[in-house]
mmCIF file of C-alpha atoms and ligand atoms in Angstrom:
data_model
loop_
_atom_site.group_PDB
_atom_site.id
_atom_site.type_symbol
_atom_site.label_atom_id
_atom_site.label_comp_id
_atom_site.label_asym_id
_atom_site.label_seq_id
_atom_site.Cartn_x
_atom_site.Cartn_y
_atom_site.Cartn_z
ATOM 1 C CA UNK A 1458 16.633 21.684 -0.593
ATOM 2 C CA UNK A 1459 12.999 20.550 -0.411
ATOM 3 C CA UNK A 1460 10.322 23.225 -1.107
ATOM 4 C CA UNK A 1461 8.098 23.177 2.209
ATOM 5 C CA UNK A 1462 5.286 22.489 -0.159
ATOM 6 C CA UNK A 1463 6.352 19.429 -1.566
ATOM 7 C CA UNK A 1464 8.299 18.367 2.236
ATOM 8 C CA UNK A 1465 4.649 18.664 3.806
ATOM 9 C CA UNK A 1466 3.213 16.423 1.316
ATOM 10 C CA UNK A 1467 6.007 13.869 1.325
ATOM 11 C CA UNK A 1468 5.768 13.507 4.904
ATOM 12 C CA UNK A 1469 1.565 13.151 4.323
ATOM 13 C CA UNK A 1470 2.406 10.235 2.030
ATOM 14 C CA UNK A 1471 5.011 8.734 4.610
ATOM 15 C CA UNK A 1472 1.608 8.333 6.426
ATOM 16 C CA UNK A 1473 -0.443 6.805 3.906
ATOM 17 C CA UNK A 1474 2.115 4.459 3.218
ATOM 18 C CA UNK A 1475 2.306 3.809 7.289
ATOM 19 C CA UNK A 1476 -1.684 3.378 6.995
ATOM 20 C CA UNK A 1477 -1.501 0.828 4.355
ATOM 21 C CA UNK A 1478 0.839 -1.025 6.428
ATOM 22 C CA UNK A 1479 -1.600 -0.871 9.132
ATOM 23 C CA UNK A 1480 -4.478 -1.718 7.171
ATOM 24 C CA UNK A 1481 -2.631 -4.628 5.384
ATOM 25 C CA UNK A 1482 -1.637 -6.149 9.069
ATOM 26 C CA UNK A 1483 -5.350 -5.599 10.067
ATOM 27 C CA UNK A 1484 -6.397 -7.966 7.241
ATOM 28 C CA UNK A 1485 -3.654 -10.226 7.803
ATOM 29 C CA UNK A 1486 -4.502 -10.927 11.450
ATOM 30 C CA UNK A 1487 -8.362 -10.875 10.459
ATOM 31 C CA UNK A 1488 -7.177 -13.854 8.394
ATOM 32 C CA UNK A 1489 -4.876 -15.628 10.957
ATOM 33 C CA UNK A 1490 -8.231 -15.377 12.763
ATOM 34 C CA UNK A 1491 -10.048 -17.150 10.560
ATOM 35 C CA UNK A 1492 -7.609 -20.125 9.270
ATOM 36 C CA UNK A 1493 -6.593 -19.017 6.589
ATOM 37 C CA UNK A 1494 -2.756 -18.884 6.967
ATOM 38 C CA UNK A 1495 -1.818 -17.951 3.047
ATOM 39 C CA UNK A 1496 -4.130 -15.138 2.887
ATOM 40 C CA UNK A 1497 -2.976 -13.995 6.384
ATOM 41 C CA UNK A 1498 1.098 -14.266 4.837
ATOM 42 C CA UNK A 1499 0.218 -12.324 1.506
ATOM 43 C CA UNK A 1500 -1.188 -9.328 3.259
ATOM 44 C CA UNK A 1501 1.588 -9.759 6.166
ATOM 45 C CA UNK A 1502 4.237 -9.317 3.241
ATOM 46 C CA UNK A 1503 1.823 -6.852 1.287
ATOM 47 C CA UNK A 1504 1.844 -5.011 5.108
ATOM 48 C CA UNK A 1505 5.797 -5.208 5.068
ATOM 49 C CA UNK A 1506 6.346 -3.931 1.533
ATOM 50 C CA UNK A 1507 4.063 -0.537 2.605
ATOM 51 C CA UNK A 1508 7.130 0.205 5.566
ATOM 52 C CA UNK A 1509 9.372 -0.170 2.769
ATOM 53 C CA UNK A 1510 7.335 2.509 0.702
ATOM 54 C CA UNK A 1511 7.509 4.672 3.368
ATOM 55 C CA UNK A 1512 11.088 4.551 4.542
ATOM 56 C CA UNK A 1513 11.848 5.027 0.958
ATOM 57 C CA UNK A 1514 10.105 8.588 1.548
ATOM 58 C CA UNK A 1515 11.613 8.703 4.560
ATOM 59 C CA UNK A 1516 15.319 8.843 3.452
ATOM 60 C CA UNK A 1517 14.755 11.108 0.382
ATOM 61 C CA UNK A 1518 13.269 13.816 2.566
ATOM 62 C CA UNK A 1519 16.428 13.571 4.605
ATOM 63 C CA UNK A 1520 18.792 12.802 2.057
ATOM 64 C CA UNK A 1521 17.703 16.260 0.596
ATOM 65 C CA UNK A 1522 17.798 18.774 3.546
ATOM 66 C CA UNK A 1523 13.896 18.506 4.478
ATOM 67 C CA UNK A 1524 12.188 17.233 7.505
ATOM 68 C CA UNK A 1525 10.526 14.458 8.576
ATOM 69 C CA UNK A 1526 7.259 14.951 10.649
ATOM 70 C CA UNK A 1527 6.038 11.449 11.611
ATOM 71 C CA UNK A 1528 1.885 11.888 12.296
ATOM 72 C CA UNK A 1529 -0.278 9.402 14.157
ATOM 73 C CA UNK A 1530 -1.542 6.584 12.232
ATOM 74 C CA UNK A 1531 -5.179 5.925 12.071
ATOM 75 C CA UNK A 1532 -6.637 2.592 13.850
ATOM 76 C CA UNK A 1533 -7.453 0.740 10.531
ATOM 77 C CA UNK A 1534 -10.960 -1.388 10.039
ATOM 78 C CA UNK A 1535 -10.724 -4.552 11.980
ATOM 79 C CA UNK A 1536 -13.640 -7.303 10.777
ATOM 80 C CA UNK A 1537 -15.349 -7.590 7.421
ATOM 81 C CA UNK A 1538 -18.331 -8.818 6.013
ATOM 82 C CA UNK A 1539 -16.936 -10.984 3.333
ATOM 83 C CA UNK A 1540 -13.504 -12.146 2.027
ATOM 84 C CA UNK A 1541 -14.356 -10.801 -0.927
ATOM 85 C CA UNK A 1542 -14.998 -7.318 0.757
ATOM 86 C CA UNK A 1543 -11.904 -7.552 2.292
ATOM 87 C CA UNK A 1544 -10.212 -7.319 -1.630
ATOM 88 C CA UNK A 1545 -12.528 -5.024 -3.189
ATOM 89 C CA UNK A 1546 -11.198 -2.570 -0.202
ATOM 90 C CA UNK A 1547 -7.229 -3.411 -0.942
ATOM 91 C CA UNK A 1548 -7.705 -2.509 -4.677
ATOM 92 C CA UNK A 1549 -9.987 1.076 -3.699
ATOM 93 C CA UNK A 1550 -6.680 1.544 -1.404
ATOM 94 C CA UNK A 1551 -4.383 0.648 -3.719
ATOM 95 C CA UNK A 1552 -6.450 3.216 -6.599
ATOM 96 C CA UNK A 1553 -6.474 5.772 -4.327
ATOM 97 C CA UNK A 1554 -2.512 5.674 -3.045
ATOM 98 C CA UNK A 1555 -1.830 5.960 -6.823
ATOM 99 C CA UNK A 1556 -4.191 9.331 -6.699
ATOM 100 C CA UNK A 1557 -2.110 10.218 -4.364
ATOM 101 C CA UNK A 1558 1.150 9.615 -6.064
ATOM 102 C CA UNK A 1559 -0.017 11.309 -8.862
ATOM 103 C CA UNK A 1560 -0.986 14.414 -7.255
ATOM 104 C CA UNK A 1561 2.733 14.464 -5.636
ATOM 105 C CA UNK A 1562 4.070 13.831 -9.002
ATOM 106 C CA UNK A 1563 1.991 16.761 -10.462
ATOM 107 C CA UNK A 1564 3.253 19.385 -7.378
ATOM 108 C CA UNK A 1565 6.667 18.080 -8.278
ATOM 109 C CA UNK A 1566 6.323 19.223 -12.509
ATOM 110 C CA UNK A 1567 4.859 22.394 -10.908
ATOM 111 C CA UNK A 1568 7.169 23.486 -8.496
ATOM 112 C CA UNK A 1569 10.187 22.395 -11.210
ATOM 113 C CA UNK A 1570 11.138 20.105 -8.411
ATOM 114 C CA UNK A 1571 12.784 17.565 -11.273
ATOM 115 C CA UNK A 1572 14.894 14.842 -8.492
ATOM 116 C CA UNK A 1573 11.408 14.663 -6.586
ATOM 117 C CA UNK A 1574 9.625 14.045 -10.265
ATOM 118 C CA UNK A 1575 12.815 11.212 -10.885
ATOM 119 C CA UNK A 1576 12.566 9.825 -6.898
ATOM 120 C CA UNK A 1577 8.490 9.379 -7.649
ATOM 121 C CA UNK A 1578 9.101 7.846 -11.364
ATOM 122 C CA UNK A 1579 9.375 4.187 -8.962
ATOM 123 C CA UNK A 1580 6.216 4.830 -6.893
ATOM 124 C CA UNK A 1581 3.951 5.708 -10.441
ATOM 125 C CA UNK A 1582 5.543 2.059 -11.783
ATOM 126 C CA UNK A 1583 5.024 0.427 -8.391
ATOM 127 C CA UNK A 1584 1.806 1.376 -8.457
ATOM 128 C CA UNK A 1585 0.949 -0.605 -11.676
ATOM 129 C CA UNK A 1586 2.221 -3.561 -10.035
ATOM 130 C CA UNK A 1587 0.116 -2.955 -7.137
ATOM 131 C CA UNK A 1588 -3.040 -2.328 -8.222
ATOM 132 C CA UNK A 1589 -2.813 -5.335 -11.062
ATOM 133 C CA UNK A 1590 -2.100 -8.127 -8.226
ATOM 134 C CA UNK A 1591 -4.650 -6.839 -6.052
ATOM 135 C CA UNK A 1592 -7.071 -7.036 -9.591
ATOM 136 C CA UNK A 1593 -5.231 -10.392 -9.451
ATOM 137 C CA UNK A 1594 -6.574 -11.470 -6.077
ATOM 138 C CA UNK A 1595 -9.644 -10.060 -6.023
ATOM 139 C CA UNK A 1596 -10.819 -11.704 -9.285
ATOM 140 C CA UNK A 1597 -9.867 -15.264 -7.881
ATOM 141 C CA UNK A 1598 -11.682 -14.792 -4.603
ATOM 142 C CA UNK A 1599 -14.842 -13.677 -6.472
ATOM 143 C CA UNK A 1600 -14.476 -16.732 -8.813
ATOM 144 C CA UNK A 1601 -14.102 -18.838 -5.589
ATOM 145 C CA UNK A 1602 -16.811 -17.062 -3.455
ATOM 146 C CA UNK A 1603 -18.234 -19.764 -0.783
ATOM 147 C CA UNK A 1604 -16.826 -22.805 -2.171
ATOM 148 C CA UNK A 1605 -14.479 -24.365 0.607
ATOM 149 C CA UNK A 1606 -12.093 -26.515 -1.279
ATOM 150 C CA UNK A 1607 -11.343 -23.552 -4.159
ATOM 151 C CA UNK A 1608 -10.688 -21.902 -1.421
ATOM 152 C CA UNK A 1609 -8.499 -23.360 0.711
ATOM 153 C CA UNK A 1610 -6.220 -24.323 -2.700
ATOM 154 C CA UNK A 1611 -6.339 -20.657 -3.133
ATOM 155 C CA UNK A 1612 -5.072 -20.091 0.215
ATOM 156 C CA UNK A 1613 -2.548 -22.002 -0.174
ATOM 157 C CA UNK A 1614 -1.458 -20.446 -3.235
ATOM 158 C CA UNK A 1615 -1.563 -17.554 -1.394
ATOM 159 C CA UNK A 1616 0.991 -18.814 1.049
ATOM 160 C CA UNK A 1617 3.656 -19.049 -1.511
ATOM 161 C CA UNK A 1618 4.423 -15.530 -2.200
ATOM 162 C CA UNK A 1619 7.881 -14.261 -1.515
ATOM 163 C CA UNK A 1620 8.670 -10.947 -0.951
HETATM 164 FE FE1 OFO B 559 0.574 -0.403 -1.889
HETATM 165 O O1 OFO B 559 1.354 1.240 -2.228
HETATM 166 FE FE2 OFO B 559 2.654 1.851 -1.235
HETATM 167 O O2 OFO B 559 3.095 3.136 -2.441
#
């Protein structure tokens, strides 16, 4: 049985992790806007992993007796100044989702809640990952800046990802 403490901030992070989605579909359709199809189909699968983050959070708080309180998503920003903007704001997300893992794994070691410290062991390593290929991305879009063919190879790196 979830303590209600640690069930109301699960469901909070089922949120963020909606948000991000959100956010990540924003910039993807930003980038469909502009041409640039690979940038558009990272953040489109970057936008799909997020759902996956959250139904992950999802099932746990109903595989262990708790509740799950679905909360309206905020509209996410929806045009940027720069491409290179549009990075620096995935990796601030990206820092501050692994705040606020952190802060779920720290209300887990103090409530002795030790499957919810185990269920958010994925999420602290996850995070790694995340934040290091948006350090990834970022860095090659500032080294690229205005210059139109670096660019457009970049994009279509971009395109390649698989999930
Ligand atoms: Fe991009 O992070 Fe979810 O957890």
């Amino acid at each position: 049985m979830l303590d209600p403490k640690m069930e109301k901030q699960l469901n909070q992070q089922i949120n963020e992790e909606l948000f991000s989605s959100y956010l990540y579909l924003a910039m993807s359709a930003y980038f469909s806007a502009e041409g640039l199809k690979g940038f558009a189909h990272w953040l489109h699968a970057q936008s799909q992993e997020e759902q996956v983050h959250a139904m992950k959070i999802y099932d746990y708080i109903n595989d262990h007796g708790g509740r799950v309180l679905l909360q309206a998503i905020s509209e996410p920003q929806a045009s940027y100044g720069s491409y290179t903007e549009i990075f620096k704001e995935v990796l601030a997300h990206e820092q501050k989702i692994t705040q606020q893992i952190s802060g779920l794994v720290d209300l887990a070691n103090k409530l002795g809640d030790h499957a919810t410290h185990v269920f958010l062991q994925w999420f602290v390593t996850e995070q790694v990952e995340e934040e290091g290929s948006a350090q990834e991305v970022l860095q090659r879009v500032e080294l690229v800046g205005d210059n139109g063919p670096g660019l457009l190879a970049l994009d279509r790196e971009m395109g390649a990802r698989t999930p």
